PDB file of C-alpha atoms and ligand atoms in Angstrom:
ATOM      1  CA  MET A  17      47.130 102.540 197.307  1.00  0.00           C
ATOM      2  CA  LYS A  18      48.957 105.813 197.755  1.00  0.00           C
ATOM      3  CA  LYS A  19      51.062 106.155 200.842  1.00  0.00           C
ATOM      4  CA  LEU A  20      51.840 109.512 202.342  1.00  0.00           C
ATOM      5  CA  LEU A  21      55.536 110.187 202.470  1.00  0.00           C
ATOM      6  CA  ALA A  22      55.501 112.146 205.713  1.00  0.00           C
ATOM      7  CA  LEU A  23      57.082 109.459 207.872  1.00  0.00           C
ATOM      8  CA  LEU A  24      59.711 108.555 205.314  1.00  0.00           C
ATOM      9  CA  LEU A  25      60.803 112.149 204.754  1.00  0.00           C
ATOM     10  CA  ALA A  26      60.744 112.903 208.451  1.00  0.00           C
ATOM     11  CA  THR A  27      63.785 110.699 208.830  1.00  0.00           C
ATOM     12  CA  ALA A  28      65.590 112.105 205.785  1.00  0.00           C
ATOM     13  CA  THR A  29      67.730 115.231 205.862  1.00  0.00           C
ATOM     14  CA  PRO A  30      65.328 118.171 205.828  1.00  0.00           C
ATOM     15  CA  ALA A  31      67.761 120.401 203.903  1.00  0.00           C
ATOM     16  CA  ALA A  32      66.745 121.041 200.270  1.00  0.00           C
ATOM     17  CA  ALA A  33      63.880 118.585 200.624  1.00  0.00           C
ATOM     18  CA  HIS A  34      61.069 120.795 199.438  1.00  0.00           C
ATOM     19  CA  VAL A  35      59.406 122.475 196.476  1.00  0.00           C
ATOM     20  CA  THR A  36      60.279 126.179 196.297  1.00  0.00           C
ATOM     21  CA  LEU A  37      58.890 129.213 194.519  1.00  0.00           C
ATOM     22  CA  ASP A  38      60.819 131.737 192.432  1.00  0.00           C
ATOM     23  CA  PRO A  39      60.434 134.645 192.987  1.00  0.00           C
ATOM     24  CA  ALA A  40      59.542 134.709 196.682  1.00  0.00           C
ATOM     25  CA  GLU A  41      58.159 138.269 196.486  1.00  0.00           C
ATOM     26  CA  ALA A  42      55.851 140.107 194.082  1.00  0.00           C
ATOM     27  CA  GLN A  43      53.766 143.246 193.765  1.00  0.00           C
ATOM     28  CA  PRO A  44      50.041 143.052 194.566  1.00  0.00           C
ATOM     29  CA  ALA A  45      47.569 143.285 191.655  1.00  0.00           C
ATOM     30  CA  SER A  46      50.233 142.601 189.052  1.00  0.00           C
ATOM     31  CA  TYR A  47      51.093 139.945 186.507  1.00  0.00           C
ATOM     32  CA  THR A  48      53.929 137.808 187.767  1.00  0.00           C
ATOM     33  CA  ARG A  49      55.782 134.775 186.422  1.00  0.00           C
ATOM     34  CA  LEU A  50      56.043 132.064 189.050  1.00  0.00           C
ATOM     35  CA  ALA A  51      58.400 129.100 188.761  1.00  0.00           C
ATOM     36  CA  PHE A  52      57.835 126.141 191.081  1.00  0.00           C
ATOM     37  CA  ARG A  53      61.208 124.465 191.506  1.00  0.00           C
ATOM     38  CA  VAL A  54      61.365 120.740 192.011  1.00  0.00           C
ATOM     39  CA  GLY A  55      64.863 119.655 192.988  1.00  0.00           C
ATOM     40  CA  HIS A  56      64.218 116.068 194.021  1.00  0.00           C
ATOM     41  CA  GLY A  57      61.705 113.260 193.803  1.00  0.00           C
ATOM     42  CA  CYS A  58      59.901 111.579 196.693  1.00  0.00           C
ATOM     43  CA  GLY A  59      62.458 109.710 198.773  1.00  0.00           C
ATOM     44  CA  GLY A  60      64.325 108.539 195.673  1.00  0.00           C
ATOM     45  CA  ALA A  61      61.303 107.974 193.419  1.00  0.00           C
ATOM     46  CA  ALA A  62      60.968 110.002 190.190  1.00  0.00           C
ATOM     47  CA  THR A  63      58.409 112.820 190.059  1.00  0.00           C
ATOM     48  CA  THR A  64      55.425 112.117 187.803  1.00  0.00           C
ATOM     49  CA  GLY A  65      53.247 115.091 188.652  1.00  0.00           C
ATOM     50  CA  ILE A  66      52.798 118.226 190.696  1.00  0.00           C
ATOM     51  CA  GLU A  67      49.533 119.863 191.619  1.00  0.00           C
ATOM     52  CA  VAL A  68      49.656 123.507 192.710  1.00  0.00           C
ATOM     53  CA  GLY A  69      46.790 124.878 194.788  1.00  0.00           C
ATOM     54  CA  LEU A  70      45.994 128.540 194.118  1.00  0.00           C
ATOM     55  CA  PRO A  71      45.484 131.079 196.894  1.00  0.00           C
ATOM     56  CA  ARG A  72      42.089 132.737 197.318  1.00  0.00           C
ATOM     57  CA  GLY A  73      41.373 135.395 194.709  1.00  0.00           C
ATOM     58  CA  MET A  74      43.968 134.257 192.159  1.00  0.00           C
ATOM     59  CA  THR A  75      41.623 134.213 189.190  1.00  0.00           C
ATOM     60  CA  VAL A  76      44.317 134.350 186.510  1.00  0.00           C
ATOM     61  CA  ALA A  77      46.814 131.466 186.472  1.00  0.00           C
ATOM     62  CA  ARG A  78      48.150 130.423 183.072  1.00  0.00           C
ATOM     63  CA  PRO A  79      50.541 127.486 183.067  1.00  0.00           C
ATOM     64  CA  MET A  80      53.410 127.380 180.603  1.00  0.00           C
ATOM     65  CA  PRO A  81      53.244 124.279 178.378  1.00  0.00           C
ATOM     66  CA  LYS A  82      55.937 121.736 179.075  1.00  0.00           C
ATOM     67  CA  PRO A  83      56.970 118.988 176.635  1.00  0.00           C
ATOM     68  CA  GLY A  84      56.218 115.579 178.121  1.00  0.00           C
ATOM     69  CA  TRP A  85      53.758 116.936 180.682  1.00  0.00           C
ATOM     70  CA  GLU A  86      49.968 117.218 180.488  1.00  0.00           C
ATOM     71  CA  ILE A  87      48.306 120.193 182.107  1.00  0.00           C
ATOM     72  CA  ALA A  88      45.013 120.243 183.991  1.00  0.00           C
ATOM     73  CA  ILE A  89      43.493 123.525 185.161  1.00  0.00           C
ATOM     74  CA  GLU A  90      40.742 124.004 187.697  1.00  0.00           C
ATOM     75  CA  PRO A  91      39.995 127.723 187.356  1.00  0.00           C
ATOM     76  CA  GLY A  92      40.616 129.589 190.586  1.00  0.00           C
ATOM     77  CA  ALA A  93      41.552 126.356 192.385  1.00  0.00           C
ATOM     78  CA  SER A  94      44.577 124.518 191.006  1.00  0.00           C
ATOM     79  CA  VAL A  95      46.990 123.875 188.158  1.00  0.00           C
ATOM     80  CA  ALA A  96      48.490 120.410 187.699  1.00  0.00           C
ATOM     81  CA  TRP A  97      51.218 118.929 185.517  1.00  0.00           C
ATOM     82  CA  ARG A  98      51.326 115.155 184.923  1.00  0.00           C
ATOM     83  CA  GLY A  99      54.027 113.374 182.976  1.00  0.00           C
ATOM     84  CA  GLY A 100      57.755 113.057 183.165  1.00  0.00           C
ATOM     85  CA  PRO A 101      59.070 111.130 184.921  1.00  0.00           C
ATOM     86  CA  LEU A 102      61.561 113.582 186.384  1.00  0.00           C
ATOM     87  CA  PRO A 103      64.328 111.438 187.938  1.00  0.00           C
ATOM     88  CA  ASP A 104      65.053 112.053 191.616  1.00  0.00           C
ATOM     89  CA  ALA A 105      68.541 113.409 190.858  1.00  0.00           C
ATOM     90  CA  TRP A 106      67.262 115.906 188.288  1.00  0.00           C
ATOM     91  CA  TYR A 107      65.885 119.404 188.630  1.00  0.00           C
ATOM     92  CA  ASP A 108      63.024 121.102 186.797  1.00  0.00           C
ATOM     93  CA  GLU A 109      60.751 124.125 186.992  1.00  0.00           C
ATOM     94  CA  PHE A 110      57.004 124.364 186.476  1.00  0.00           C
ATOM     95  CA  VAL A 111      56.030 127.845 185.352  1.00  0.00           C
ATOM     96  CA  MET A 112      52.808 129.822 185.320  1.00  0.00           C
ATOM     97  CA  MET A 113      51.814 133.447 184.804  1.00  0.00           C
ATOM     98  CA  VAL A 114      49.461 134.695 187.494  1.00  0.00           C
ATOM     99  CA  ARG A 115      47.771 137.920 188.439  1.00  0.00           C
ATOM    100  CA  THR A 116      48.420 138.485 192.113  1.00  0.00           C
ATOM    101  CA  PRO A 117      45.469 139.559 194.278  1.00  0.00           C
ATOM    102  CA  ASP A 118      45.268 143.188 195.397  1.00  0.00           C
ATOM    103  CA  ARG A 119      46.212 142.376 199.002  1.00  0.00           C
ATOM    104  CA  GLY A 120      49.545 144.080 199.620  1.00  0.00           C
ATOM    105  CA  GLY A 121      51.486 142.788 202.614  1.00  0.00           C
ATOM    106  CA  GLU A 122      49.865 139.349 202.562  1.00  0.00           C
ATOM    107  CA  ALA A 123      51.864 136.123 202.283  1.00  0.00           C
ATOM    108  CA  LEU A 124      50.205 133.717 199.842  1.00  0.00           C
ATOM    109  CA  ALA A 125      50.563 129.959 200.261  1.00  0.00           C
ATOM    110  CA  PHE A 126      50.620 127.640 197.235  1.00  0.00           C
ATOM    111  CA  PRO A 127      50.075 124.133 198.624  1.00  0.00           C
ATOM    112  CA  VAL A 128      51.831 121.688 196.296  1.00  0.00           C
ATOM    113  CA  THR A 129      51.178 117.967 196.028  1.00  0.00           C
ATOM    114  CA  GLN A 130      54.100 116.137 194.448  1.00  0.00           C
ATOM    115  CA  HIS A 131      53.328 112.773 192.884  1.00  0.00           C
ATOM    116  CA  CYS A 132      55.997 110.118 192.370  1.00  0.00           C
ATOM    117  CA  GLY A 133      54.119 107.184 190.909  1.00  0.00           C
ATOM    118  CA  GLU A 134      52.154 105.774 193.844  1.00  0.00           C
ATOM    119  CA  THR A 135      53.930 107.957 196.373  1.00  0.00           C
ATOM    120  CA  VAL A 136      52.738 111.432 197.304  1.00  0.00           C
ATOM    121  CA  ALA A 137      54.515 114.266 199.121  1.00  0.00           C
ATOM    122  CA  ALA A 138      52.313 117.097 200.358  1.00  0.00           C
ATOM    123  CA  TRP A 139      54.133 120.445 200.598  1.00  0.00           C
ATOM    124  CA  THR A 140      51.146 122.149 202.111  1.00  0.00           C
ATOM    125  CA  GLN A 141      52.119 123.667 205.466  1.00  0.00           C
ATOM    126  CA  PRO A 142      52.323 127.472 205.617  1.00  0.00           C
ATOM    127  CA  PRO A 143      54.781 128.819 208.194  1.00  0.00           C
ATOM    128  CA  VAL A 144      53.286 129.936 211.507  1.00  0.00           C
ATOM    129  CA  ALA A 145      54.755 132.986 213.251  1.00  0.00           C
ATOM    130  CA  GLY A 146      56.722 132.034 216.356  1.00  0.00           C
ATOM    131  CA  GLU A 147      56.859 128.347 215.458  1.00  0.00           C
ATOM    132  CA  PRO A 148      59.686 126.354 213.856  1.00  0.00           C
ATOM    133  CA  ARG A 149      59.694 126.051 210.093  1.00  0.00           C
ATOM    134  CA  PRO A 150      57.208 123.359 209.082  1.00  0.00           C
ATOM    135  CA  ARG A 151      58.592 120.026 207.952  1.00  0.00           C
ATOM    136  CA  PHE A 152      56.562 120.137 204.718  1.00  0.00           C
ATOM    137  CA  PRO A 153      56.526 123.857 203.895  1.00  0.00           C
ATOM    138  CA  ALA A 154      54.168 125.157 201.227  1.00  0.00           C
ATOM    139  CA  PRO A 155      55.822 127.466 198.673  1.00  0.00           C
ATOM    140  CA  MET A 156      55.052 131.054 199.721  1.00  0.00           C
ATOM    141  CA  LEU A 157      54.758 134.339 197.818  1.00  0.00           C
ATOM    142  CA  GLN A 158      55.095 137.544 199.849  1.00  0.00           C
ATOM    143  CA  LEU A 159      53.129 140.446 198.378  1.00  0.00           C
ATOM    144  CA  ALA A 160      54.737 143.864 198.798  1.00  0.00           C
ATOM    145  CA  GLN A 161      52.900 146.486 200.808  1.00  0.00           C
ATOM    146  CA  ALA A 162      50.428 148.321 198.603  1.00  0.00           C
ATOM    147  CA  PRO A 163      52.081 151.539 197.487  1.00  0.00           C
ATOM    148  CA  VAL A 164      50.514 154.525 199.202  1.00  0.00           C
ATOM    149  CA  ALA A 165      50.585 158.057 197.868  1.00  0.00           C
ATOM    150  CA  VAL A 166      53.579 160.003 199.141  1.00  0.00           C
ATOM    151  CA  THR A 167      53.016 163.684 199.842  1.00  0.00           C
ATOM    152  CA  ALA A 168      55.224 166.768 199.902  1.00  0.00           C
ATOM    153  CA  GLY A 169      53.261 169.876 200.843  1.00  0.00           C
ATOM    154  CA  PRO A 170      50.346 170.088 198.397  1.00  0.00           C
ATOM    155  CA  LEU A 171      51.908 167.457 196.100  1.00  0.00           C
ATOM    156  CA  ALA A 172      50.769 163.824 196.141  1.00  0.00           C
ATOM    157  CA  LEU A 173      52.875 161.259 194.293  1.00  0.00           C
ATOM    158  CA  SER A 174      51.430 157.915 193.291  1.00  0.00           C
ATOM    159  CA  ASN A 175      51.748 155.098 190.770  1.00  0.00           C
ATOM    160  CA  ALA A 176      55.557 155.121 190.898  1.00  0.00           C
ATOM    161  CA  TRP A 177      57.131 152.337 188.864  1.00  0.00           C
ATOM    162  CA  THR A 178      59.987 151.292 186.623  1.00  0.00           C
ATOM    163  CA  ARG A 179      61.023 148.241 184.625  1.00  0.00           C
ATOM    164  CA  ALA A 180      63.439 145.412 185.276  1.00  0.00           C
ATOM    165  CA  ALA A 181      66.963 146.207 184.043  1.00  0.00           C
ATOM    166  CA  GLY A 182      70.517 144.987 184.473  1.00  0.00           C
ATOM    167  CA  GLN A 183      73.312 146.499 186.515  1.00  0.00           C
ATOM    168  CA  GLY A 184      75.253 149.118 184.539  1.00  0.00           C
ATOM    169  CA  GLY A 185      72.287 149.684 182.240  1.00  0.00           C
ATOM    170  CA  GLN A 186      69.655 152.376 182.351  1.00  0.00           C
ATOM    171  CA  GLY A 187      66.020 152.540 183.303  1.00  0.00           C
ATOM    172  CA  ALA A 188      63.050 154.866 182.989  1.00  0.00           C
ATOM    173  CA  GLY A 189      61.021 155.826 186.062  1.00  0.00           C
ATOM    174  CA  PHE A 190      57.377 156.847 186.021  1.00  0.00           C
ATOM    175  CA  VAL A 191      55.152 158.555 188.583  1.00  0.00           C
ATOM    176  CA  THR A 192      51.983 160.624 188.784  1.00  0.00           C
ATOM    177  CA  ILE A 193      52.262 163.966 190.588  1.00  0.00           C
ATOM    178  CA  ARG A 194      49.100 165.788 191.674  1.00  0.00           C
ATOM    179  CA  ASN A 195      49.198 169.360 192.938  1.00  0.00           C
ATOM    180  CA  SER A 196      46.271 170.320 195.166  1.00  0.00           C
ATOM    181  CA  GLY A 197      47.856 173.687 195.944  1.00  0.00           C
ATOM    182  CA  ALA A 198      47.058 177.127 194.546  1.00  0.00           C
ATOM    183  CA  GLU A 199      50.553 177.658 193.176  1.00  0.00           C
ATOM    184  CA  ALA A 200      52.351 175.852 190.387  1.00  0.00           C
ATOM    185  CA  ASP A 201      55.475 173.878 191.237  1.00  0.00           C
ATOM    186  CA  ARG A 202      58.269 172.336 189.215  1.00  0.00           C
ATOM    187  CA  LEU A 203      60.239 169.116 189.501  1.00  0.00           C
ATOM    188  CA  VAL A 204      63.814 170.317 189.131  1.00  0.00           C
ATOM    189  CA  ALA A 205      66.050 167.353 190.017  1.00  0.00           C
ATOM    190  CA  ALA A 206      66.090 163.679 190.962  1.00  0.00           C
ATOM    191  CA  SER A 207      68.576 161.216 192.412  1.00  0.00           C
ATOM    192  CA  SER A 208      68.683 157.562 193.452  1.00  0.00           C
ATOM    193  CA  PRO A 209      71.147 155.298 195.263  1.00  0.00           C
ATOM    194  CA  ALA A 210      70.420 152.768 192.489  1.00  0.00           C
ATOM    195  CA  ALA A 211      71.731 155.035 189.698  1.00  0.00           C
ATOM    196  CA  THR A 212      74.888 157.048 189.072  1.00  0.00           C
ATOM    197  CA  ARG A 213      72.732 159.895 187.779  1.00  0.00           C
ATOM    198  CA  VAL A 214      69.022 160.598 187.318  1.00  0.00           C
ATOM    199  CA  GLU A 215      67.924 162.988 184.574  1.00  0.00           C
ATOM    200  CA  LEU A 216      64.531 164.428 183.691  1.00  0.00           C
ATOM    201  CA  HIS A 217      63.620 163.381 180.149  1.00  0.00           C
ATOM    202  CA  THR A 218      60.912 163.799 177.599  1.00  0.00           C
ATOM    203  CA  SER A 219      60.276 161.599 174.552  1.00  0.00           C
ATOM    204  CA  LEU A 220      59.943 163.051 171.064  1.00  0.00           C
ATOM    205  CA  ARG A 221      58.951 161.365 167.847  1.00  0.00           C
ATOM    206  CA  GLU A 222      61.275 162.209 164.957  1.00  0.00           C
ATOM    207  CA  GLY A 223      59.954 160.465 161.867  1.00  0.00           C
ATOM    208  CA  ASP A 224      59.655 156.815 162.868  1.00  0.00           C
ATOM    209  CA  VAL A 225      62.123 157.100 165.712  1.00  0.00           C
ATOM    210  CA  MET A 226      61.378 157.919 169.338  1.00  0.00           C
ATOM    211  CA  ARG A 227      64.131 159.997 170.875  1.00  0.00           C
ATOM    212  CA  MET A 228      64.659 161.060 174.460  1.00  0.00           C
ATOM    213  CA  ARG A 229      65.822 164.514 175.411  1.00  0.00           C
ATOM    214  CA  PRO A 230      66.739 165.967 178.813  1.00  0.00           C
ATOM    215  CA  VAL A 231      64.493 168.761 180.093  1.00  0.00           C
ATOM    216  CA  GLU A 232      65.433 171.365 182.708  1.00  0.00           C
ATOM    217  CA  ASN A 233      62.317 170.826 184.774  1.00  0.00           C
ATOM    218  CA  ILE A 234      58.853 169.289 184.741  1.00  0.00           C
ATOM    219  CA  PRO A 235      56.018 171.726 185.607  1.00  0.00           C
ATOM    220  CA  VAL A 236      53.222 170.628 187.945  1.00  0.00           C
ATOM    221  CA  PRO A 237      50.308 173.036 187.413  1.00  0.00           C
ATOM    222  CA  ALA A 238      48.344 174.434 190.354  1.00  0.00           C
ATOM    223  CA  GLY A 239      45.253 172.320 190.950  1.00  0.00           C
ATOM    224  CA  GLY A 240      46.409 169.895 188.264  1.00  0.00           C
ATOM    225  CA  SER A 241      48.679 166.954 187.728  1.00  0.00           C
ATOM    226  CA  VAL A 242      51.444 165.618 185.541  1.00  0.00           C
ATOM    227  CA  THR A 243      51.910 161.961 184.650  1.00  0.00           C
ATOM    228  CA  LEU A 244      55.323 160.581 183.815  1.00  0.00           C
ATOM    229  CA  ALA A 245      54.602 157.617 181.541  1.00  0.00           C
ATOM    230  CA  PRO A 246      56.132 155.517 178.737  1.00  0.00           C
ATOM    231  CA  GLY A 247      56.411 157.531 175.523  1.00  0.00           C
ATOM    232  CA  GLY A 248      56.423 160.849 177.386  1.00  0.00           C
ATOM    233  CA  LEU A 249      58.050 162.511 180.359  1.00  0.00           C
ATOM    234  CA  HIS A 250      60.115 160.194 182.552  1.00  0.00           C
ATOM    235  CA  LEU A 251      62.917 159.939 185.060  1.00  0.00           C
ATOM    236  CA  MET A 252      66.037 158.565 183.389  1.00  0.00           C
ATOM    237  CA  LEU A 253      68.092 156.357 185.679  1.00  0.00           C
ATOM    238  CA  LEU A 254      71.591 156.249 184.189  1.00  0.00           C
ATOM    239  CA  GLY A 255      74.388 153.898 185.221  1.00  0.00           C
ATOM    240  CA  LEU A 256      72.395 151.506 187.387  1.00  0.00           C
ATOM    241  CA  THR A 257      74.471 150.517 190.405  1.00  0.00           C
ATOM    242  CA  ARG A 258      72.501 147.305 190.899  1.00  0.00           C
ATOM    243  CA  PRO A 259      70.107 145.147 188.874  1.00  0.00           C
ATOM    244  CA  LEU A 260      66.426 146.098 189.091  1.00  0.00           C
ATOM    245  CA  ALA A 261      64.500 142.864 189.664  1.00  0.00           C
ATOM    246  CA  VAL A 262      60.750 142.400 189.320  1.00  0.00           C
ATOM    247  CA  GLY A 263      59.051 142.666 192.701  1.00  0.00           C
ATOM    248  CA  GLN A 264      61.668 144.977 194.202  1.00  0.00           C
ATOM    249  CA  THR A 265      61.351 148.715 194.754  1.00  0.00           C
ATOM    250  CA  VAL A 266      63.829 151.460 193.857  1.00  0.00           C
ATOM    251  CA  PRO A 267      63.970 154.646 195.956  1.00  0.00           C
ATOM    252  CA  VAL A 268      64.181 157.899 193.999  1.00  0.00           C
ATOM    253  CA  THR A 269      64.389 161.307 195.647  1.00  0.00           C
ATOM    254  CA  LEU A 270      62.648 164.105 193.751  1.00  0.00           C
ATOM    255  CA  ARG A 271      63.376 167.780 194.365  1.00  0.00           C
ATOM    256  CA  PHE A 272      60.632 170.319 193.732  1.00  0.00           C
ATOM    257  CA  GLU A 273      61.179 174.062 193.518  1.00  0.00           C
ATOM    258  CA  ARG A 274      58.531 174.837 196.155  1.00  0.00           C
ATOM    259  CA  ALA A 275      57.609 171.595 197.900  1.00  0.00           C
ATOM    260  CA  GLY A 276      61.207 170.521 198.484  1.00  0.00           C
ATOM    261  CA  GLN A 277      62.476 166.940 198.530  1.00  0.00           C
ATOM    262  CA  VAL A 278      60.444 163.769 198.662  1.00  0.00           C
ATOM    263  CA  THR A 279      61.413 160.119 198.172  1.00  0.00           C
ATOM    264  CA  VAL A 280      59.194 157.680 196.281  1.00  0.00           C
ATOM    265  CA  ASN A 281      59.708 153.955 195.766  1.00  0.00           C
ATOM    266  CA  LEU A 282      59.429 152.801 192.171  1.00  0.00           C
ATOM    267  CA  ALA A 283      57.888 149.323 191.945  1.00  0.00           C
ATOM    268  CA  VAL A 284      59.877 147.214 189.474  1.00  0.00           C
ATOM    269  CA  GLN A 285      57.649 145.698 186.787  1.00  0.00           C
ATOM    270  CA  ALA A 286      58.521 143.235 184.013  1.00  0.00           C
ATOM    271  CA  ALA A 287      60.936 144.478 181.346  1.00  0.00           C
ATOM    272  CA  GLY A 288      58.297 145.079 178.659  1.00  0.00           C
ATOM    273  CA  ALA A 289      55.633 146.622 180.905  1.00  0.00           C
ATOM    274  CA  ARG A 290      53.691 149.581 179.486  1.00  0.00           C
ATOM    275  CA  ALA A 291      51.788 150.322 182.684  1.00  0.00           C
ATOM    276  CA  PRO A 292      52.240 149.546 186.383  1.00  0.00           C
ATOM    277  CA  THR A 293      50.195 146.355 186.437  1.00  0.00           C
ATOM    278  CA  SER A 294      50.209 145.322 182.802  1.00  0.00           C
ATOM    279  CA  MET A 295      51.224 141.990 181.390  1.00  0.00           C
ATOM    280  CA  PRO A 296      54.022 142.207 178.830  1.00  0.00           C
ATOM    281  CA  GLY A 297      52.498 142.763 175.415  1.00  0.00           C
ATOM    282  CA  HIS A 298      49.028 143.501 176.760  1.00  0.00           C
ATOM    283  CA  ARG A 299      47.208 146.694 177.527  1.00  0.00           C
ATOM    284  CA  HIS A 300      44.649 146.893 180.296  1.00  0.00           C
TER     285      HIS A 300
HETATM  286 CU1   CU B 548      65.175 158.890 178.860  1.00  0.00          CU
END
């Protein structure tokens, strides 16, 4: 018979005694790699399985195969790994690729049941505002607030994003700019606290090679729009002053000839992303 470990763990040191989720934050409606970190067994016993419950609306959850572990999927409900054993003193990660629901601002709970032979530990308690941290916390994923269109006069900026990159490197920023006004405008400069310098670039194909070239400005036609996108116009973030990590946002201030200055937050997507919510290597 399985015994619940609650009483046993209640007397153990609470520090580090839980299953955690990496990363803790992600963008809504985007493909995200989640790693469930298991840093201990159940009160000394080796881990022989974990079962991860999926939050409502998480229809895509693809576990990464793991040598020595069998995978069981219940679509839309749970993903489980059975195998090991993973000794109590060892550490391991259980990884899946998910598509997060389009519910920006929501905190998603992933109730995890950890099996150690006959013993079970249930990490299933979401935190409750105003109450102490639960003794058996469920791993949580905080979804960023859904990006809203930023406006400057007749200009509306939306779909602002970039890709993960390392400190000291460079990144390309993308955004859609719509001009509902009767007069054309031009993007003339950009800056960001995350980059030493931000240039306006276009991409040109020369033979088989794509090259980037600075442009003086980017026109935004009256009653029209311009889309900065991979393979075309983009913001070039040079000399990154900090790493750009998936799930974060990067503020960039754009200066328009007529509309003036406006700051947008670029949502950081995976390194290979071709579109704001795409999975690396896939087009949607
Ligand atoms: Cu460039």
